Amino acid sequence: MSDTLRLRARALTWEAEGILGIELVPLSRETQLPPVEAGAHIELKLPNGLLRSYSLTNATGERHRYCIAVNLDARSRGGSRWLHQALHAGAVLEVGVPRNHFALVEDAPLSVLIGGGIGITPLLAMARRLTAIGRPWRLYYAARTKAGMAFVDELRQLAARAVAELDLRADEEGDAPLDLRAIVAAQPAGAHLYACGPAGLLDAFEAATAALPRERVHLERFTHAQAVASDGGFTVVLARSGLRVPVQPGQTVLDALLAAGADPMYSCREGVCGTCETRVLRGTPDHRDLVLGEAEKAAGDRMMICCSGALTPELELDL
């Protein structure tokens, strides 16, 4: 993992049922971190070898710490489970510099934030930023249980100080589910809409916003809802070494490179985190990720090698 920092877990906090807050700080008090942006995420390299991405929750511009919140996933492959069960205050972790594929448009006339479960984390950072700069926002936040809703007290405090509206829904409290079509239809012209959460919520959000201009619709997924393996049957050329690597049918570019002894950066393997973004020097990629926008995909000068394939017999990559 390039562009890494060594940060210390300064504090672990209980944020809600099953949600652990983690504050990470530099080893030296004099060190300034790359600044926080609303919507950005960092990657943690865990001692068990896993690389995991988590949204930053702290205030835009902060350079003395990074704050994340981690949900204990029952299907965890060792990421959230290790953080909940093994991480302790004082531990040192390798952390990637912030990346932002879910950036906030700060001059929008209204920002509409829609979150499900742990998807509240980047939206909290957005609500903090919008409140700080005096921009209006609306937040719709749904979770299975009231006890599992993180940051509710702070969100209420932010809404009280801002030009804001807050709509909280908990399934087990008998609250009606979010009607995303009605929510989207009720927003004024020019509003920007953001969603983060489980696949079902994001699928419904995409359907509800299908008629809106793409530049006003923003979402961030935890997992790719569709198949992400490339079709294979092409060759990848590594420009820096000249190595030629065949990608077989059913194999991803990433898997082919790893099998050939290359060491590219990667994390989610599902085309949602952006860690494996690689420059394309020659050839046409077949984009299957959920990171790049339509204009970026059309440019064809970068790709996510964990899931995207090729429309040409060869792809030359900046590796």
PDB file of C-alpha atoms in Angstrom:
ATOM      1  CA  MET A   1       0.000   0.000   0.000  1.00  0.00           C
ATOM      2  CA  SER A   2       1.751   3.201  -1.188  1.00  0.00           C
ATOM      3  CA  ASP A   3       1.210   6.628   0.379  1.00  0.00           C
ATOM      4  CA  THR A   4       0.858   5.054   3.797  1.00  0.00           C
ATOM      5  CA  LEU A   5       0.971   6.615   7.226  1.00  0.00           C
ATOM      6  CA  ARG A   6       1.725   5.011  10.570  1.00  0.00           C
ATOM      7  CA  LEU A   7      -0.991   6.094  12.974  1.00  0.00           C
ATOM      8  CA  ARG A   8      -1.778   5.230  16.568  1.00  0.00           C
ATOM      9  CA  ALA A   9      -5.237   4.247  17.813  1.00  0.00           C
ATOM     10  CA  ARG A  10      -5.630   6.984  20.411  1.00  0.00           C
ATOM     11  CA  ALA A  11      -9.183   6.172  21.490  1.00  0.00           C
ATOM     12  CA  LEU A  12     -11.848   3.513  20.954  1.00  0.00           C
ATOM     13  CA  THR A  13     -15.438   4.593  21.630  1.00  0.00           C
ATOM     14  CA  TRP A  14     -18.853   2.950  21.684  1.00  0.00           C
ATOM     15  CA  GLU A  15     -20.985   4.770  19.113  1.00  0.00           C
ATOM     16  CA  ALA A  16     -24.010   2.469  18.967  1.00  0.00           C
ATOM     17  CA  GLU A  17     -24.840  -1.203  19.288  1.00  0.00           C
ATOM     18  CA  GLY A  18     -22.204  -3.035  17.249  1.00  0.00           C
ATOM     19  CA  ILE A  19     -20.457   0.173  16.097  1.00  0.00           C
ATOM     20  CA  LEU A  20     -16.942   1.031  17.275  1.00  0.00           C
ATOM     21  CA  GLY A  21     -15.497   4.524  16.877  1.00  0.00           C
ATOM     22  CA  ILE A  22     -11.736   4.702  16.302  1.00  0.00           C
ATOM     23  CA  GLU A  23      -9.602   7.848  16.553  1.00  0.00           C
ATOM     24  CA  LEU A  24      -6.231   7.607  14.787  1.00  0.00           C
ATOM     25  CA  VAL A  25      -3.441  10.116  15.390  1.00  0.00           C
ATOM     26  CA  PRO A  26       0.160  10.586  14.178  1.00  0.00           C
ATOM     27  CA  LEU A  27       2.973   9.053  16.209  1.00  0.00           C
ATOM     28  CA  SER A  28       4.404  12.553  16.648  1.00  0.00           C
ATOM     29  CA  ARG A  29       2.306  15.501  17.832  1.00  0.00           C
ATOM     30  CA  GLU A  30       4.135  17.712  15.322  1.00  0.00           C
ATOM     31  CA  THR A  31       3.019  15.678  12.295  1.00  0.00           C
ATOM     32  CA  GLN A  32       0.310  17.152  10.087  1.00  0.00           C
ATOM     33  CA  LEU A  33      -1.878  14.663   8.244  1.00  0.00           C
ATOM     34  CA  PRO A  34      -3.322  15.188   4.761  1.00  0.00           C
ATOM     35  CA  PRO A  35      -6.534  17.157   5.415  1.00  0.00           C
ATOM     36  CA  VAL A  36      -9.915  15.525   5.877  1.00  0.00           C
ATOM     37  CA  GLU A  37     -12.600  16.029   3.211  1.00  0.00           C
ATOM     38  CA  ALA A  38     -16.283  15.204   3.629  1.00  0.00           C
ATOM     39  CA  GLY A  39     -17.012  11.908   1.858  1.00  0.00           C
ATOM     40  CA  ALA A  40     -13.402  10.692   1.913  1.00  0.00           C
ATOM     41  CA  HIS A  41     -12.249   7.299   3.158  1.00  0.00           C
ATOM     42  CA  ILE A  42      -9.016   5.766   4.390  1.00  0.00           C
ATOM     43  CA  GLU A  43      -7.675   2.229   4.155  1.00  0.00           C
ATOM     44  CA  LEU A  44      -6.384   0.310   7.137  1.00  0.00           C
ATOM     45  CA  LYS A  45      -3.799  -2.433   6.692  1.00  0.00           C
ATOM     46  CA  LEU A  46      -4.584  -4.823   9.520  1.00  0.00           C
ATOM     47  CA  PRO A  47      -2.068  -7.157  11.205  1.00  0.00           C
ATOM     48  CA  ASN A  48      -3.975 -10.144   9.825  1.00  0.00           C
ATOM     49  CA  GLY A  49      -3.027  -8.986   6.309  1.00  0.00           C
ATOM     50  CA  LEU A  50      -6.398  -7.570   5.312  1.00  0.00           C
ATOM     51  CA  LEU A  51      -6.813  -4.128   3.763  1.00  0.00           C
ATOM     52  CA  ARG A  52     -10.138  -2.451   4.559  1.00  0.00           C
ATOM     53  CA  SER A  53     -11.693   0.920   3.656  1.00  0.00           C
ATOM     54  CA  TYR A  54     -13.627   3.103   6.119  1.00  0.00           C
ATOM     55  CA  SER A  55     -15.240   6.518   5.674  1.00  0.00           C
ATOM     56  CA  LEU A  56     -13.891   9.430   7.651  1.00  0.00           C
ATOM     57  CA  THR A  57     -16.398  11.005  10.027  1.00  0.00           C
ATOM     58  CA  ASN A  58     -14.440  13.949  11.372  1.00  0.00           C
ATOM     59  CA  ALA A  59     -14.565  17.604  10.361  1.00  0.00           C
ATOM     60  CA  THR A  60     -13.330  18.839   6.987  1.00  0.00           C
ATOM     61  CA  GLY A  61      -9.861  20.354   7.215  1.00  0.00           C
ATOM     62  CA  GLU A  62      -8.724  18.522  10.353  1.00  0.00           C
ATOM     63  CA  ARG A  63      -5.091  17.432  10.103  1.00  0.00           C
ATOM     64  CA  HIS A  64      -4.335  16.111  13.580  1.00  0.00           C
ATOM     65  CA  ARG A  65      -6.464  12.951  13.494  1.00  0.00           C
ATOM     66  CA  TYR A  66      -8.659  10.628  11.439  1.00  0.00           C
ATOM     67  CA  CYS A  67     -11.927   9.300  12.872  1.00  0.00           C
ATOM     68  CA  ILE A  68     -13.820   6.273  11.575  1.00  0.00           C
ATOM     69  CA  ALA A  69     -16.665   4.084  12.800  1.00  0.00           C
ATOM     70  CA  VAL A  70     -16.715   0.334  12.162  1.00  0.00           C
ATOM     71  CA  ASN A  71     -19.795  -1.855  12.178  1.00  0.00           C
ATOM     72  CA  LEU A  72     -19.290  -5.429  13.418  1.00  0.00           C
ATOM     73  CA  ASP A  73     -20.413  -7.329  10.337  1.00  0.00           C
ATOM     74  CA  ALA A  74     -21.768 -10.801  11.048  1.00  0.00           C
ATOM     75  CA  ARG A  75     -20.271 -11.886   7.694  1.00  0.00           C
ATOM     76  CA  SER A  76     -16.879 -10.335   8.456  1.00  0.00           C
ATOM     77  CA  ARG A  77     -13.895 -12.063   6.858  1.00  0.00           C
ATOM     78  CA  GLY A  78     -11.654 -10.712   9.579  1.00  0.00           C
ATOM     79  CA  GLY A  79     -11.721  -6.947   9.049  1.00  0.00           C
ATOM     80  CA  SER A  80     -14.418  -5.549  11.327  1.00  0.00           C
ATOM     81  CA  ARG A  81     -14.135  -8.571  13.621  1.00  0.00           C
ATOM     82  CA  TRP A  82     -10.412  -7.955  14.189  1.00  0.00           C
ATOM     83  CA  LEU A  83     -10.958  -4.254  14.867  1.00  0.00           C
ATOM     84  CA  HIS A  84     -13.750  -4.961  17.365  1.00  0.00           C
ATOM     85  CA  GLN A  85     -12.041  -7.809  19.152  1.00  0.00           C
ATOM     86  CA  ALA A  86      -8.278  -7.278  18.869  1.00  0.00           C
ATOM     87  CA  LEU A  87      -7.531  -3.584  18.379  1.00  0.00           C
ATOM     88  CA  HIS A  88      -6.502  -1.737  21.532  1.00  0.00           C
ATOM     89  CA  ALA A  89      -5.728   1.884  22.372  1.00  0.00           C
ATOM     90  CA  GLY A  90      -2.080   2.576  21.609  1.00  0.00           C
ATOM     91  CA  ALA A  91      -1.816   0.092  18.745  1.00  0.00           C
ATOM     92  CA  VAL A  92      -0.081   1.332  15.586  1.00  0.00           C
ATOM     93  CA  LEU A  93      -1.609   0.690  12.167  1.00  0.00           C
ATOM     94  CA  GLU A  94      -0.603   1.367   8.578  1.00  0.00           C
ATOM     95  CA  VAL A  95      -3.166   3.721   7.068  1.00  0.00           C
ATOM     96  CA  GLY A  96      -3.539   4.936   3.504  1.00  0.00           C
ATOM     97  CA  VAL A  97      -3.900   8.644   2.794  1.00  0.00           C
ATOM     98  CA  PRO A  98      -7.521   9.778   2.272  1.00  0.00           C
ATOM     99  CA  ARG A  99      -9.209   9.153  -1.065  1.00  0.00           C
ATOM    100  CA  ASN A 100     -12.514  10.706  -2.073  1.00  0.00           C
ATOM    101  CA  HIS A 101     -14.893   9.173  -4.611  1.00  0.00           C
ATOM    102  CA  PHE A 102     -17.951  10.570  -2.810  1.00  0.00           C
ATOM    103  CA  ALA A 103     -17.136  14.261  -2.674  1.00  0.00           C
ATOM    104  CA  LEU A 104     -19.558  16.869  -1.354  1.00  0.00           C
ATOM    105  CA  VAL A 105     -20.642  19.682  -3.696  1.00  0.00           C
ATOM    106  CA  GLU A 106     -20.453  22.511  -1.209  1.00  0.00           C
ATOM    107  CA  ASP A 107     -22.262  25.213  -3.203  1.00  0.00           C
ATOM    108  CA  ALA A 108     -25.430  23.202  -3.930  1.00  0.00           C
ATOM    109  CA  PRO A 109     -28.664  25.034  -3.002  1.00  0.00           C
ATOM    110  CA  LEU A 110     -29.656  21.994  -0.910  1.00  0.00           C
ATOM    111  CA  SER A 111     -27.896  18.736  -0.002  1.00  0.00           C
ATOM    112  CA  VAL A 112     -30.135  15.719   0.598  1.00  0.00           C
ATOM    113  CA  LEU A 113     -28.372  12.957   2.557  1.00  0.00           C
ATOM    114  CA  ILE A 114     -29.842   9.438   2.653  1.00  0.00           C
ATOM    115  CA  GLY A 115     -28.188   6.822   4.841  1.00  0.00           C
ATOM    116  CA  GLY A 116     -28.833   3.254   5.916  1.00  0.00           C
ATOM    117  CA  GLY A 117     -27.071   1.623   8.862  1.00  0.00           C
ATOM    118  CA  ILE A 118     -23.323   2.249   8.947  1.00  0.00           C
ATOM    119  CA  GLY A 119     -23.770   4.269   5.739  1.00  0.00           C
ATOM    120  CA  ILE A 120     -24.292   7.233   8.050  1.00  0.00           C
ATOM    121  CA  THR A 121     -20.516   7.679   8.446  1.00  0.00           C
ATOM    122  CA  PRO A 122     -19.696   9.771   5.336  1.00  0.00           C
ATOM    123  CA  LEU A 123     -23.022  11.586   5.677  1.00  0.00           C
ATOM    124  CA  LEU A 124     -22.123  12.679   9.207  1.00  0.00           C
ATOM    125  CA  ALA A 125     -18.972  14.304   7.825  1.00  0.00           C
ATOM    126  CA  MET A 126     -21.099  16.025   5.173  1.00  0.00           C
ATOM    127  CA  ALA A 127     -23.614  17.279   7.738  1.00  0.00           C
ATOM    128  CA  ARG A 128     -20.757  18.651   9.826  1.00  0.00           C
ATOM    129  CA  ARG A 129     -19.274  20.455   6.834  1.00  0.00           C
ATOM    130  CA  LEU A 130     -22.571  21.871   5.572  1.00  0.00           C
ATOM    131  CA  THR A 131     -23.398  23.152   9.041  1.00  0.00           C
ATOM    132  CA  ALA A 132     -19.954  24.752   9.348  1.00  0.00           C
ATOM    133  CA  ILE A 133     -20.315  26.672   6.060  1.00  0.00           C
ATOM    134  CA  GLY A 134     -23.969  27.552   6.581  1.00  0.00           C
ATOM    135  CA  ARG A 135     -25.454  25.496   3.739  1.00  0.00           C
ATOM    136  CA  PRO A 136     -28.900  23.836   4.053  1.00  0.00           C
ATOM    137  CA  TRP A 137     -29.247  20.054   4.286  1.00  0.00           C
ATOM    138  CA  ARG A 138     -31.774  17.297   4.880  1.00  0.00           C
ATOM    139  CA  LEU A 139     -30.860  13.917   6.312  1.00  0.00           C
ATOM    140  CA  TYR A 140     -32.923  10.724   6.062  1.00  0.00           C
ATOM    141  CA  TYR A 141     -31.385   7.986   8.234  1.00  0.00           C
ATOM    142  CA  ALA A 142     -32.786   4.455   8.538  1.00  0.00           C
ATOM    143  CA  ALA A 143     -31.571   1.468  10.550  1.00  0.00           C
ATOM    144  CA  ARG A 144     -32.935  -1.843  11.771  1.00  0.00           C
ATOM    145  CA  THR A 145     -32.920  -0.811  15.427  1.00  0.00           C
ATOM    146  CA  LYS A 146     -32.849   2.447  17.360  1.00  0.00           C
ATOM    147  CA  ALA A 147     -29.947   1.125  19.438  1.00  0.00           C
ATOM    148  CA  GLY A 148     -27.954   0.552  16.260  1.00  0.00           C
ATOM    149  CA  MET A 149     -28.213   4.171  15.053  1.00  0.00           C
ATOM    150  CA  ALA A 150     -24.878   5.950  15.548  1.00  0.00           C
ATOM    151  CA  PHE A 151     -24.268   9.665  16.086  1.00  0.00           C
ATOM    152  CA  VAL A 152     -27.945  10.521  16.618  1.00  0.00           C
ATOM    153  CA  ASP A 153     -27.275  13.011  19.433  1.00  0.00           C
ATOM    154  CA  GLU A 154     -24.725  14.899  17.374  1.00  0.00           C
ATOM    155  CA  LEU A 155     -26.940  14.893  14.296  1.00  0.00           C
ATOM    156  CA  ARG A 156     -29.745  16.441  16.326  1.00  0.00           C
ATOM    157  CA  GLN A 157     -27.368  19.086  17.654  1.00  0.00           C
ATOM    158  CA  LEU A 158     -26.141  19.867  14.134  1.00  0.00           C
ATOM    159  CA  ALA A 159     -29.697  20.110  12.802  1.00  0.00           C
ATOM    160  CA  ALA A 160     -30.631  22.499  15.617  1.00  0.00           C
ATOM    161  CA  ARG A 161     -27.758  24.826  14.633  1.00  0.00           C
ATOM    162  CA  ALA A 162     -28.249  24.599  10.881  1.00  0.00           C
ATOM    163  CA  VAL A 163     -30.835  25.154   8.176  1.00  0.00           C
ATOM    164  CA  ALA A 164     -31.576  21.448   8.290  1.00  0.00           C
ATOM    165  CA  GLU A 165     -34.181  18.716   8.605  1.00  0.00           C
ATOM    166  CA  LEU A 166     -33.649  15.318  10.221  1.00  0.00           C
ATOM    167  CA  ASP A 167     -35.757  12.203   9.578  1.00  0.00           C
ATOM    168  CA  LEU A 168     -34.813   9.128  11.650  1.00  0.00           C
ATOM    169  CA  ARG A 169     -36.403   5.706  11.041  1.00  0.00           C
ATOM    170  CA  ALA A 170     -35.890   2.416  12.939  1.00  0.00           C
ATOM    171  CA  ASP A 171     -37.566  -0.729  11.584  1.00  0.00           C
ATOM    172  CA  GLU A 172     -38.043  -2.368  14.983  1.00  0.00           C
ATOM    173  CA  GLU A 173     -39.747   0.774  16.311  1.00  0.00           C
ATOM    174  CA  GLY A 174     -42.503   0.318  13.739  1.00  0.00           C
ATOM    175  CA  ASP A 175     -41.383   3.317  11.673  1.00  0.00           C
ATOM    176  CA  ALA A 176     -42.404   3.319   8.039  1.00  0.00           C
ATOM    177  CA  PRO A 177     -39.529   2.560   5.647  1.00  0.00           C
ATOM    178  CA  LEU A 178     -38.058   5.407   3.649  1.00  0.00           C
ATOM    179  CA  ASP A 179     -40.084   6.042   0.489  1.00  0.00           C
ATOM    180  CA  LEU A 180     -37.215   7.051  -1.757  1.00  0.00           C
ATOM    181  CA  ARG A 181     -39.382   7.881  -4.770  1.00  0.00           C
ATOM    182  CA  ALA A 182     -41.429  10.290  -2.666  1.00  0.00           C
ATOM    183  CA  ILE A 183     -38.319  11.747  -1.032  1.00  0.00           C
ATOM    184  CA  VAL A 184     -36.616  12.364  -4.362  1.00  0.00           C
ATOM    185  CA  ALA A 185     -39.758  13.800  -5.942  1.00  0.00           C
ATOM    186  CA  ALA A 186     -40.136  16.275  -3.050  1.00  0.00           C
ATOM    187  CA  GLN A 187     -36.722  17.884  -3.503  1.00  0.00           C
ATOM    188  CA  PRO A 188     -36.400  21.277  -5.208  1.00  0.00           C
ATOM    189  CA  ALA A 189     -34.685  21.789  -8.540  1.00  0.00           C
ATOM    190  CA  GLY A 190     -30.921  21.928  -8.201  1.00  0.00           C
ATOM    191  CA  ALA A 191     -30.712  19.835  -5.033  1.00  0.00           C
ATOM    192  CA  HIS A 192     -27.862  17.343  -4.855  1.00  0.00           C
ATOM    193  CA  LEU A 193     -28.693  13.911  -3.461  1.00  0.00           C
ATOM    194  CA  TYR A 194     -26.293  11.558  -1.676  1.00  0.00           C
ATOM    195  CA  ALA A 195     -26.855   7.976  -0.514  1.00  0.00           C
ATOM    196  CA  CYS A 196     -24.738   5.446   1.328  1.00  0.00           C
ATOM    197  CA  GLY A 197     -25.822   2.164   2.858  1.00  0.00           C
ATOM    198  CA  PRO A 198     -26.810  -1.400   2.042  1.00  0.00           C
ATOM    199  CA  ALA A 199     -27.377  -2.607  -1.504  1.00  0.00           C
ATOM    200  CA  GLY A 200     -31.179  -2.586  -1.292  1.00  0.00           C
ATOM    201  CA  LEU A 201     -31.307   1.062  -0.303  1.00  0.00           C
ATOM    202  CA  LEU A 202     -28.859   2.072  -3.022  1.00  0.00           C
ATOM    203  CA  ASP A 203     -30.681   0.101  -5.704  1.00  0.00           C
ATOM    204  CA  ALA A 204     -33.898   1.889  -4.731  1.00  0.00           C
ATOM    205  CA  PHE A 205     -32.064   5.223  -4.688  1.00  0.00           C
ATOM    206  CA  GLU A 206     -30.707   4.660  -8.197  1.00  0.00           C
ATOM    207  CA  ALA A 207     -34.178   3.798  -9.459  1.00  0.00           C
ATOM    208  CA  ALA A 208     -35.725   6.842  -7.790  1.00  0.00           C
ATOM    209  CA  THR A 209     -33.103   9.240  -9.191  1.00  0.00           C
ATOM    210  CA  ALA A 210     -32.885   7.748 -12.692  1.00  0.00           C
ATOM    211  CA  ALA A 211     -34.450  10.823 -14.323  1.00  0.00           C
ATOM    212  CA  LEU A 212     -32.209  13.353 -12.564  1.00  0.00           C
ATOM    213  CA  PRO A 213     -29.028  14.802 -14.085  1.00  0.00           C
ATOM    214  CA  ARG A 214     -26.136  12.508 -13.144  1.00  0.00           C
ATOM    215  CA  GLU A 215     -24.067  15.356 -11.733  1.00  0.00           C
ATOM    216  CA  ARG A 216     -26.675  15.823  -8.976  1.00  0.00           C
ATOM    217  CA  VAL A 217     -26.749  12.165  -7.892  1.00  0.00           C
ATOM    218  CA  HIS A 218     -24.024  10.698  -5.684  1.00  0.00           C
ATOM    219  CA  LEU A 219     -23.789   7.301  -4.012  1.00  0.00           C
ATOM    220  CA  GLU A 220     -21.237   5.091  -2.321  1.00  0.00           C
ATOM    221  CA  ARG A 221     -21.540   1.324  -2.102  1.00  0.00           C
ATOM    222  CA  PHE A 222     -19.931  -1.086   0.354  1.00  0.00           C
ATOM    223  CA  THR A 223     -20.234  -4.035  -2.029  1.00  0.00           C
ATOM    224  CA  HIS A 224     -20.850  -4.504  -5.747  1.00  0.00           C
ATOM    225  CA  ALA A 225     -24.358  -5.848  -6.346  1.00  0.00           C
ATOM    226  CA  GLN A 226     -23.442  -7.294  -9.760  1.00  0.00           C
ATOM    227  CA  ALA A 227     -20.909  -9.812 -10.971  1.00  0.00           C
ATOM    228  CA  VAL A 228     -17.499  -8.178 -11.218  1.00  0.00           C
ATOM    229  CA  ALA A 229     -15.215 -10.744 -12.822  1.00  0.00           C
ATOM    230  CA  SER A 230     -13.874  -9.783 -16.230  1.00  0.00           C
ATOM    231  CA  ASP A 231     -14.429 -12.022 -19.249  1.00  0.00           C
ATOM    232  CA  GLY A 232     -10.730 -12.657 -19.745  1.00  0.00           C
ATOM    233  CA  GLY A 233      -9.190 -13.732 -23.036  1.00  0.00           C
ATOM    234  CA  PHE A 234      -6.814 -10.740 -23.389  1.00  0.00           C
ATOM    235  CA  THR A 235      -3.264  -9.796 -22.424  1.00  0.00           C
ATOM    236  CA  VAL A 236      -2.076  -7.168 -19.967  1.00  0.00           C
ATOM    237  CA  VAL A 237       1.296  -5.525 -20.607  1.00  0.00           C
ATOM    238  CA  LEU A 238       3.079  -3.997 -17.617  1.00  0.00           C
ATOM    239  CA  ALA A 239       4.820  -0.887 -18.967  1.00  0.00           C
ATOM    240  CA  ARG A 240       7.491  -0.601 -16.264  1.00  0.00           C
ATOM    241  CA  SER A 241       8.770  -4.157 -16.568  1.00  0.00           C
ATOM    242  CA  GLY A 242       7.601  -5.214 -20.009  1.00  0.00           C
ATOM    243  CA  LEU A 243       5.959  -8.295 -18.488  1.00  0.00           C
ATOM    244  CA  ARG A 244       3.087  -9.711 -20.554  1.00  0.00           C
ATOM    245  CA  VAL A 245       0.363 -11.381 -18.501  1.00  0.00           C
ATOM    246  CA  PRO A 246      -2.490 -13.334 -20.119  1.00  0.00           C
ATOM    247  CA  VAL A 247      -5.884 -12.947 -18.438  1.00  0.00           C
ATOM    248  CA  GLN A 248      -7.870 -16.156 -18.788  1.00  0.00           C
ATOM    249  CA  PRO A 249     -11.678 -16.344 -19.114  1.00  0.00           C
ATOM    250  CA  GLY A 250     -13.252 -16.053 -15.684  1.00  0.00           C
ATOM    251  CA  GLN A 251     -10.114 -14.445 -14.262  1.00  0.00           C
ATOM    252  CA  THR A 252      -9.742 -10.818 -13.177  1.00  0.00           C
ATOM    253  CA  VAL A 253      -6.801  -8.662 -14.174  1.00  0.00           C
ATOM    254  CA  LEU A 254      -5.891  -8.447 -10.502  1.00  0.00           C
ATOM    255  CA  ASP A 255      -5.853 -12.227 -10.052  1.00  0.00           C
ATOM    256  CA  ALA A 256      -3.768 -12.674 -13.184  1.00  0.00           C
ATOM    257  CA  LEU A 257      -1.225 -10.112 -12.000  1.00  0.00           C
ATOM    258  CA  LEU A 258      -0.976 -11.642  -8.533  1.00  0.00           C
ATOM    259  CA  ALA A 259      -0.471 -15.091 -10.043  1.00  0.00           C
ATOM    260  CA  ALA A 260       2.333 -13.664 -12.195  1.00  0.00           C
ATOM    261  CA  GLY A 261       4.126 -12.307  -9.124  1.00  0.00           C
ATOM    262  CA  ALA A 262       3.133  -8.641  -9.498  1.00  0.00           C
ATOM    263  CA  ASP A 263       2.206  -6.649  -6.391  1.00  0.00           C
ATOM    264  CA  PRO A 264      -0.519  -4.134  -7.305  1.00  0.00           C
ATOM    265  CA  MET A 265      -2.528  -2.266  -4.696  1.00  0.00           C
ATOM    266  CA  TYR A 266      -6.016  -3.609  -4.002  1.00  0.00           C
ATOM    267  CA  SER A 267      -8.581  -3.931  -1.235  1.00  0.00           C
ATOM    268  CA  CYS A 268     -12.267  -4.724  -1.821  1.00  0.00           C
ATOM    269  CA  ARG A 269     -11.963  -6.881  -5.007  1.00  0.00           C
ATOM    270  CA  GLU A 270     -15.464  -5.651  -5.925  1.00  0.00           C
ATOM    271  CA  GLY A 271     -14.889  -2.346  -7.716  1.00  0.00           C
ATOM    272  CA  VAL A 272     -16.216  -0.102  -4.974  1.00  0.00           C
ATOM    273  CA  CYS A 273     -13.246   1.280  -3.019  1.00  0.00           C
ATOM    274  CA  GLY A 274     -10.927   2.654  -5.729  1.00  0.00           C
ATOM    275  CA  THR A 275      -7.733   1.264  -4.211  1.00  0.00           C
ATOM    276  CA  CYS A 276      -6.705  -0.636  -7.347  1.00  0.00           C
ATOM    277  CA  GLU A 277      -7.196   2.296  -9.744  1.00  0.00           C
ATOM    278  CA  THR A 278      -4.488   1.996 -12.416  1.00  0.00           C
ATOM    279  CA  ARG A 279      -3.518   4.193 -15.372  1.00  0.00           C
ATOM    280  CA  VAL A 280      -4.210   2.726 -18.810  1.00  0.00           C
ATOM    281  CA  LEU A 281      -1.519   3.625 -21.363  1.00  0.00           C
ATOM    282  CA  ARG A 282      -2.837   1.673 -24.333  1.00  0.00           C
ATOM    283  CA  GLY A 283      -5.980  -0.274 -25.146  1.00  0.00           C
ATOM    284  CA  THR A 284      -9.616   0.148 -24.158  1.00  0.00           C
ATOM    285  CA  PRO A 285     -10.824  -1.007 -20.743  1.00  0.00           C
ATOM    286  CA  ASP A 286     -14.224  -2.593 -20.164  1.00  0.00           C
ATOM    287  CA  HIS A 287     -15.325  -0.743 -17.029  1.00  0.00           C
ATOM    288  CA  ARG A 288     -17.324  -2.673 -14.416  1.00  0.00           C
ATOM    289  CA  ASP A 289     -16.597  -0.662 -11.296  1.00  0.00           C
ATOM    290  CA  LEU A 290     -18.780   1.643  -9.229  1.00  0.00           C
ATOM    291  CA  VAL A 291     -16.088   4.270  -8.660  1.00  0.00           C
ATOM    292  CA  LEU A 292     -15.544   6.099 -11.948  1.00  0.00           C
ATOM    293  CA  GLY A 293     -18.169   8.419 -13.404  1.00  0.00           C
ATOM    294  CA  GLU A 294     -19.425   8.111 -16.966  1.00  0.00           C
ATOM    295  CA  ALA A 295     -17.059  10.800 -18.289  1.00  0.00           C
ATOM    296  CA  GLU A 296     -14.105   9.159 -16.533  1.00  0.00           C
ATOM    297  CA  LYS A 297     -15.010   5.778 -18.002  1.00  0.00           C
ATOM    298  CA  ALA A 298     -15.360   7.292 -21.468  1.00  0.00           C
ATOM    299  CA  ALA A 299     -11.871   8.795 -21.185  1.00  0.00           C
ATOM    300  CA  GLY A 300     -10.470   5.257 -20.849  1.00  0.00           C
ATOM    301  CA  ASP A 301      -7.226   6.362 -19.217  1.00  0.00           C
ATOM    302  CA  ARG A 302      -7.686   4.477 -15.922  1.00  0.00           C
ATOM    303  CA  MET A 303      -9.460   1.404 -14.627  1.00  0.00           C
ATOM    304  CA  MET A 304     -10.130  -0.709 -11.555  1.00  0.00           C
ATOM    305  CA  ILE A 305      -8.128  -3.875 -12.187  1.00  0.00           C
ATOM    306  CA  CYS A 306     -10.024  -5.914  -9.587  1.00  0.00           C
ATOM    307  CA  CYS A 307     -13.157  -6.112 -11.734  1.00  0.00           C
ATOM    308  CA  SER A 308     -12.830  -4.392 -15.117  1.00  0.00           C
ATOM    309  CA  GLY A 309     -11.716  -6.114 -18.301  1.00  0.00           C
ATOM    310  CA  ALA A 310     -10.667  -5.176 -21.832  1.00  0.00           C
ATOM    311  CA  LEU A 311     -12.417  -4.421 -25.113  1.00  0.00           C
ATOM    312  CA  THR A 312      -9.129  -4.793 -27.015  1.00  0.00           C
ATOM    313  CA  PRO A 313      -6.744  -7.769 -27.272  1.00  0.00           C
ATOM    314  CA  GLU A 314      -4.165  -5.946 -25.140  1.00  0.00           C
ATOM    315  CA  LEU A 315      -4.124  -3.452 -22.310  1.00  0.00           C
ATOM    316  CA  GLU A 316      -0.911  -1.667 -21.357  1.00  0.00           C
ATOM    317  CA  LEU A 317      -0.955  -0.525 -17.743  1.00  0.00           C
ATOM    318  CA  ASP A 318       1.263   1.852 -15.797  1.00  0.00           C
ATOM    319  CA  LEU A 319       2.602  -0.920 -13.562  1.00  0.00           C
TER     320      LEU A 319
END
